[in-house]
Coordinates of C-alpha atoms in Angstrom, one line a residue:
M1 CA -52.5 15.9 20.1
N2 CA -53.8 18.9 22.4
L3 CA -54.8 21.7 20.2
A4 CA -55.7 24.0 23.1
T5 CA -51.9 23.8 24.1
Y6 CA -50.7 25.1 20.9
I7 CA -53.1 27.9 20.8
N8 CA -52.1 28.8 24.2
D9 CA -48.5 29.0 23.4
L10 CA -49.0 31.1 20.3
L11 CA -51.3 33.7 22.1
Y12 CA -48.2 34.8 24.2
R13 CA -46.5 35.7 21.2
Y14 CA -49.2 36.9 18.6
D15 CA -52.4 38.9 19.0
C16 CA -54.4 36.6 17.2
V17 CA -54.7 32.8 16.5
I18 CA -57.2 31.5 13.9
V19 CA -58.6 28.0 14.1
P20 CA -59.5 27.2 10.5
D21 CA -63.1 26.6 10.1
F22 CA -64.1 27.5 13.6
G23 CA -63.1 31.0 15.0
G24 CA -60.3 33.2 16.1
F25 CA -58.9 33.7 19.6
V26 CA -58.0 37.5 19.8
T27 CA -56.0 39.1 22.5
N28 CA -56.8 42.8 23.7
R29 CA -54.5 44.8 25.6
I30 CA -55.5 46.4 29.0
G31 CA -53.5 48.7 31.2
A32 CA -53.0 48.6 34.8
K33 CA -55.8 49.2 37.0
A34 CA -56.2 50.5 40.7
N35 CA -59.2 49.7 42.7
N36 CA -59.8 52.3 45.5
F37 CA -62.8 50.0 47.1
T38 CA -60.5 46.6 47.2
H39 CA -57.4 48.4 47.5
T40 CA -55.9 46.3 45.0
F41 CA -53.6 47.0 42.0
T42 CA -53.8 44.9 38.8
P43 CA -50.7 44.8 36.4
P44 CA -51.2 45.1 32.6
T45 CA -52.7 42.3 30.9
K46 CA -53.8 40.7 27.5
Q47 CA -57.4 39.4 27.7
V48 CA -58.6 36.9 25.3
T49 CA -61.8 37.2 23.5
F50 CA -63.3 34.7 20.6
N51 CA -64.5 35.9 17.1
S52 CA -66.5 33.3 15.4
L53 CA -66.0 35.0 11.9
L54 CA -62.3 34.9 11.6
K55 CA -62.3 31.1 10.2
H56 CA -59.8 31.7 7.1
N57 CA -56.6 29.5 7.4
D58 CA -53.6 32.0 7.5
G59 CA -51.2 28.9 8.4
L60 CA -49.8 30.1 11.6
L61 CA -51.3 27.6 13.8
A62 CA -50.7 24.7 11.2
N63 CA -46.9 25.7 10.7
Y64 CA -46.4 25.9 14.5
I65 CA -47.8 22.4 15.1
A66 CA -46.1 21.1 12.2
S67 CA -42.8 22.3 13.6
A68 CA -43.3 21.1 17.1
E69 CA -44.7 17.9 16.1
N70 CA -42.2 17.5 13.3
I71 CA -44.7 16.5 10.9
S72 CA -45.8 18.1 7.5
F73 CA -48.0 21.0 7.1
E74 CA -50.8 18.6 5.7
K75 CA -50.7 16.5 8.4
A76 CA -50.8 19.4 11.0
S77 CA -54.0 20.6 9.0
T78 CA -55.7 17.5 9.4
A79 CA -55.1 17.0 13.2
I80 CA -56.6 20.7 13.5
S81 CA -59.6 19.6 11.5
L82 CA -60.4 16.6 13.6
S83 CA -60.1 18.8 16.9
V84 CA -62.5 21.3 15.4
I85 CA -65.0 18.4 14.6
K86 CA -64.7 17.1 18.0
W87 CA -65.3 20.6 19.6
Q88 CA -68.3 21.1 17.5
N89 CA -70.0 18.2 18.4
E90 CA -69.1 18.4 22.1
L91 CA -70.8 22.0 22.0
Q92 CA -74.2 20.5 21.0
S93 CA -74.7 19.0 24.2
R94 CA -72.6 20.6 26.8
T95 CA -69.8 23.3 27.5
V96 CA -66.3 22.7 26.5
Q97 CA -63.3 23.5 28.6
I98 CA -60.2 24.4 26.3
D99 CA -57.3 24.0 28.4
R100 CA -56.3 27.4 30.2
L101 CA -58.1 29.5 27.5
G102 CA -61.7 29.5 28.9
V103 CA -64.9 27.8 28.4
L104 CA -67.0 27.4 25.0
T105 CA -70.9 27.2 25.0
L106 CA -73.7 27.4 22.6
N107 CA -76.5 30.1 23.3
E108 CA -80.1 29.9 22.1
E109 CA -79.1 31.1 18.7
K110 CA -76.4 28.4 18.3
Q111 CA -73.8 30.9 18.6
I112 CA -70.5 30.0 20.2
I113 CA -69.7 32.1 23.7
F114 CA -66.4 32.3 25.1
E115 CA -65.8 32.8 28.7
P116 CA -62.1 33.5 29.2
N117 CA -59.8 32.5 32.0
T118 CA -59.0 35.6 33.7
A119 CA -56.4 34.2 35.9
V120 CA -53.8 33.6 32.9
N121 CA -52.0 36.6 31.5
Y122 CA -50.8 36.6 28.2
L123 CA -48.8 39.9 28.3
T124 CA -45.1 38.9 28.4
E125 CA -44.2 42.2 29.7
S126 CA -46.1 41.4 33.0
F127 CA -44.6 38.2 33.5
G128 CA -44.1 37.4 37.1
L129 CA -46.5 40.5 38.4
D130 CA -49.7 39.5 40.2
T131 CA -52.4 41.4 41.7
V132 CA -51.2 43.3 44.9
T133 CA -53.4 44.3 47.8
S134 CA -52.7 47.1 50.1
S135 CA -54.0 47.9 53.7
A136 CA -56.2 50.8 53.9
I137 CA -54.7 54.2 54.9
S138 CA -56.8 56.2 57.5
R139 CA -56.5 59.9 57.0
F140 CA -56.8 62.4 60.2
K141 CA -56.7 65.7 60.7
E142 CA -54.6 66.9 63.9
E143 CA -55.7 70.4 65.5
V144 CA -53.0 72.7 65.5
K145 CA -53.3 75.4 68.5
P146 CA -51.5 78.8 67.8
L147 CA -48.7 79.7 70.3
N148 CA -49.1 82.6 72.4
P149 CA -46.0 84.2 73.6
T150 CA -45.3 85.3 77.0
P151 CA -46.1 88.6 77.6
T152 CA -43.7 91.2 78.5
K153 CA -43.3 94.7 80.1
A154 CA -43.7 96.2 76.7
A155 CA -46.6 94.2 75.8
H156 CA -48.8 97.1 76.5
K157 CA -47.2 98.8 73.2
G158 CA -48.1 95.9 71.1
I159 CA -44.5 94.5 70.3
P160 CA -42.2 92.5 72.7
I161 CA -38.9 94.3 73.6
F162 CA -36.5 91.4 72.3
I163 CA -38.2 91.8 68.8
K164 CA -37.8 95.6 68.6
Y165 CA -33.9 94.9 69.4
A166 CA -33.9 92.0 66.9
A167 CA -35.5 94.0 64.2
T168 CA -33.0 97.1 64.9
A169 CA -29.9 95.0 64.7
A170 CA -31.1 93.3 61.2
I171 CA -31.5 97.0 60.0
L172 CA -28.1 97.9 61.1
L173 CA -26.6 94.8 59.7
T174 CA -28.4 95.1 56.3
L175 CA -27.3 98.6 55.8
G176 CA -23.6 97.7 56.8
F177 CA -23.5 95.0 54.3
A178 CA -24.8 97.0 51.6
G179 CA -22.4 99.9 52.2
Y180 CA -19.5 97.6 52.1
N181 CA -20.4 95.9 49.0
G182 CA -20.9 99.3 47.3
Y183 CA -17.3 100.3 48.5
E184 CA -15.9 97.1 47.4
N185 CA -17.5 97.3 43.6
N186 CA -16.3 100.9 43.2
L187 CA -12.7 99.7 44.3
Q188 CA -13.0 96.8 42.0
K189 CA -14.3 99.3 39.1
E190 CA -11.2 101.6 39.8
N191 CA -8.5 98.7 40.0
L192 CA -9.8 97.5 36.3
A193 CA -9.7 100.9 34.9
N194 CA -6.1 101.7 36.1
Q195 CA -5.0 98.2 34.6
E196 CA -6.7 99.2 31.2
K197 CA -4.8 102.4 31.0
A198 CA -1.4 100.7 31.7
I199 CA -2.0 98.3 28.9
Q200 CA -2.9 100.9 26.5
K201 CA 0.4 102.7 27.3
K202 CA 2.2 99.4 26.7
I203 CA 0.9 99.0 23.5
Q204 CA 1.3 102.3 22.3
S205 CA 5.0 102.5 23.2
A206 CA 5.8 99.1 22.1
T207 CA 8.0 98.7 18.6
F208 CA 8.4 95.6 16.8
V209 CA 11.7 94.6 15.4
I210 CA 12.2 91.6 13.1
S211 CA 15.7 90.4 13.5
N212 CA 15.5 87.7 10.8
P213 CA 13.7 88.8 8.0
L214 CA 12.4 86.2 5.4
P215 CA 14.5 86.0 2.3
T216 CA 12.9 87.0 -0.9
I217 CA 12.1 84.5 -3.4
D218 CA 12.9 84.9 -7.2
L219 CA 10.3 83.1 -9.3
K220 CA 11.5 82.3 -12.8
V221 CA 8.7 82.1 -15.0
V222 CA 9.4 80.1 -18.2
K223 CA 6.9 80.9 -21.0
E224 CA 5.7 77.8 -23.1
V225 CA 6.8 77.9 -26.4
A226 CA 4.0 76.9 -29.1
K227 CA 4.5 73.8 -30.8
P228 CA 2.1 74.1 -33.8
F229 CA 3.7 71.1 -35.9
H230 CA 2.3 67.7 -35.0
I231 CA 3.1 64.6 -36.5
V232 CA -0.2 62.5 -36.3
A233 CA -0.2 59.1 -35.5
G234 CA -4.1 58.5 -36.3
A235 CA -7.7 59.6 -35.7
F236 CA -9.9 57.4 -33.8
Q237 CA -14.0 57.3 -33.7
F238 CA -13.7 56.2 -30.0
A239 CA -11.9 58.3 -27.4
E240 CA -11.0 55.2 -25.7
N241 CA -9.2 53.7 -28.7
A242 CA -7.4 57.1 -28.8
E243 CA -6.3 57.0 -25.1
K244 CA -5.2 53.2 -25.7
R245 CA -2.9 54.3 -28.9
V246 CA -1.2 57.4 -26.8
E247 CA -0.3 54.8 -24.0
E248 CA 1.2 52.6 -26.4
L249 CA 3.4 55.4 -28.2
K250 CA 4.7 56.6 -24.9
A251 CA 5.8 53.4 -24.0
K252 CA 8.0 53.4 -27.2
G253 CA 9.4 56.9 -25.9
F254 CA 7.2 59.1 -27.8
D255 CA 5.8 62.3 -26.2
A256 CA 2.2 61.2 -27.5
K257 CA -1.0 62.9 -26.6
I258 CA -4.4 63.9 -27.6
I259 CA -4.7 67.1 -29.5
G260 CA -8.5 67.4 -30.0
V261 CA -11.3 66.2 -32.2
N262 CA -11.2 67.1 -36.0
K263 CA -14.1 68.4 -38.1
W264 CA -15.1 64.7 -38.8
G265 CA -15.4 64.1 -35.1
L266 CA -12.4 61.9 -35.0
T267 CA -9.9 62.0 -31.9
Q268 CA -6.3 62.9 -33.3
V269 CA -3.5 61.3 -31.7
T270 CA 0.0 62.6 -32.3
F271 CA 3.6 61.0 -32.1
N272 CA 5.5 64.2 -31.0
S273 CA 4.8 68.2 -31.5
Y274 CA 7.6 70.7 -32.5
A275 CA 8.1 74.2 -32.7
S276 CA 9.8 74.7 -35.9
R277 CA 8.5 72.9 -39.3
N278 CA 12.3 71.9 -40.2
E279 CA 12.6 69.8 -37.1
A280 CA 9.0 68.2 -37.3
T281 CA 9.6 67.5 -41.2
N282 CA 13.0 65.4 -40.4
N283 CA 11.1 63.6 -37.4
L284 CA 8.3 62.8 -39.9
Y285 CA 10.6 61.2 -42.3
R286 CA 12.4 59.2 -39.8
I287 CA 8.9 58.0 -38.2
Q288 CA 7.6 57.2 -41.6
K289 CA 10.6 54.7 -42.4
T290 CA 11.0 53.1 -39.3
V291 CA 7.3 53.3 -37.2
S292 CA 4.3 54.1 -39.4
K293 CA 4.4 55.0 -43.3
D294 CA 0.8 56.6 -42.6
A295 CA 2.3 59.4 -40.2
W296 CA 1.6 62.9 -41.6
L297 CA 2.4 66.5 -40.6
L298 CA -0.4 68.6 -39.2
V299 CA 0.2 72.6 -39.0
E300 CA -2.1 74.2 -36.3
K301 CA -3.0 77.7 -37.0
I302 CA -1.5 80.3 -34.4
D303 CA -3.6 83.4 -33.5

């Protein structure tokens, strides 16, 4: 297994790839550059550096290898460890070329020195872009000589004759246009004023006649008759039980409803409510015989 190949692949997608117990390859983004001396333009790039302090296994490299090789995470981790041991042994005697990444060496203090391969650009946004060289552009100044008009007979007065005539004609045309524009503006203002006066006269003399007036509407307001006599069907601790009882009584044809909460905090439900005591009493006896013997009459006080 070539470990450098997987590191190289991951650097296109991530900014840091850690090789456990060895170090981390970190990318730094560098913007586009233009060299005025070599006349070259370099696109944006991601430069690779090496940090030997990044040794903690974050699982990125092992997971990628396990997925690519279709092996377990443990086997991928073992393969990485074997490659690291091989690199460390080779570094004791020579430089190590890591695929397209660059070259690793040891200095006198036994520290790993990394020389990246600058020919590889890991910035996917710059894919297909390469360094461009342009030819140098020579700049020169062309001397511009002033134009000398041919002198005329009026040259001794300082101004040529044709310039005098042109200036006079320009002045006359300017005055003519200014006068015409002023006359036209005054004419437009006068026309607008006359139109406004005519509209005002029409509004003042206009009369409005409605041939078909809307019919009147007679509203008959029926005063609700008080019904203080209630035949109580029950009192409930929970409001949902009271609502359920109302629905049951309505299904049987009663004008049932909730009339409020009594002094004990119970929600009261009625079979019907009546305006007269006699009517309420008669219906109470009938309900007690046919529906519920526990029904009773509640008389509500009316202010």
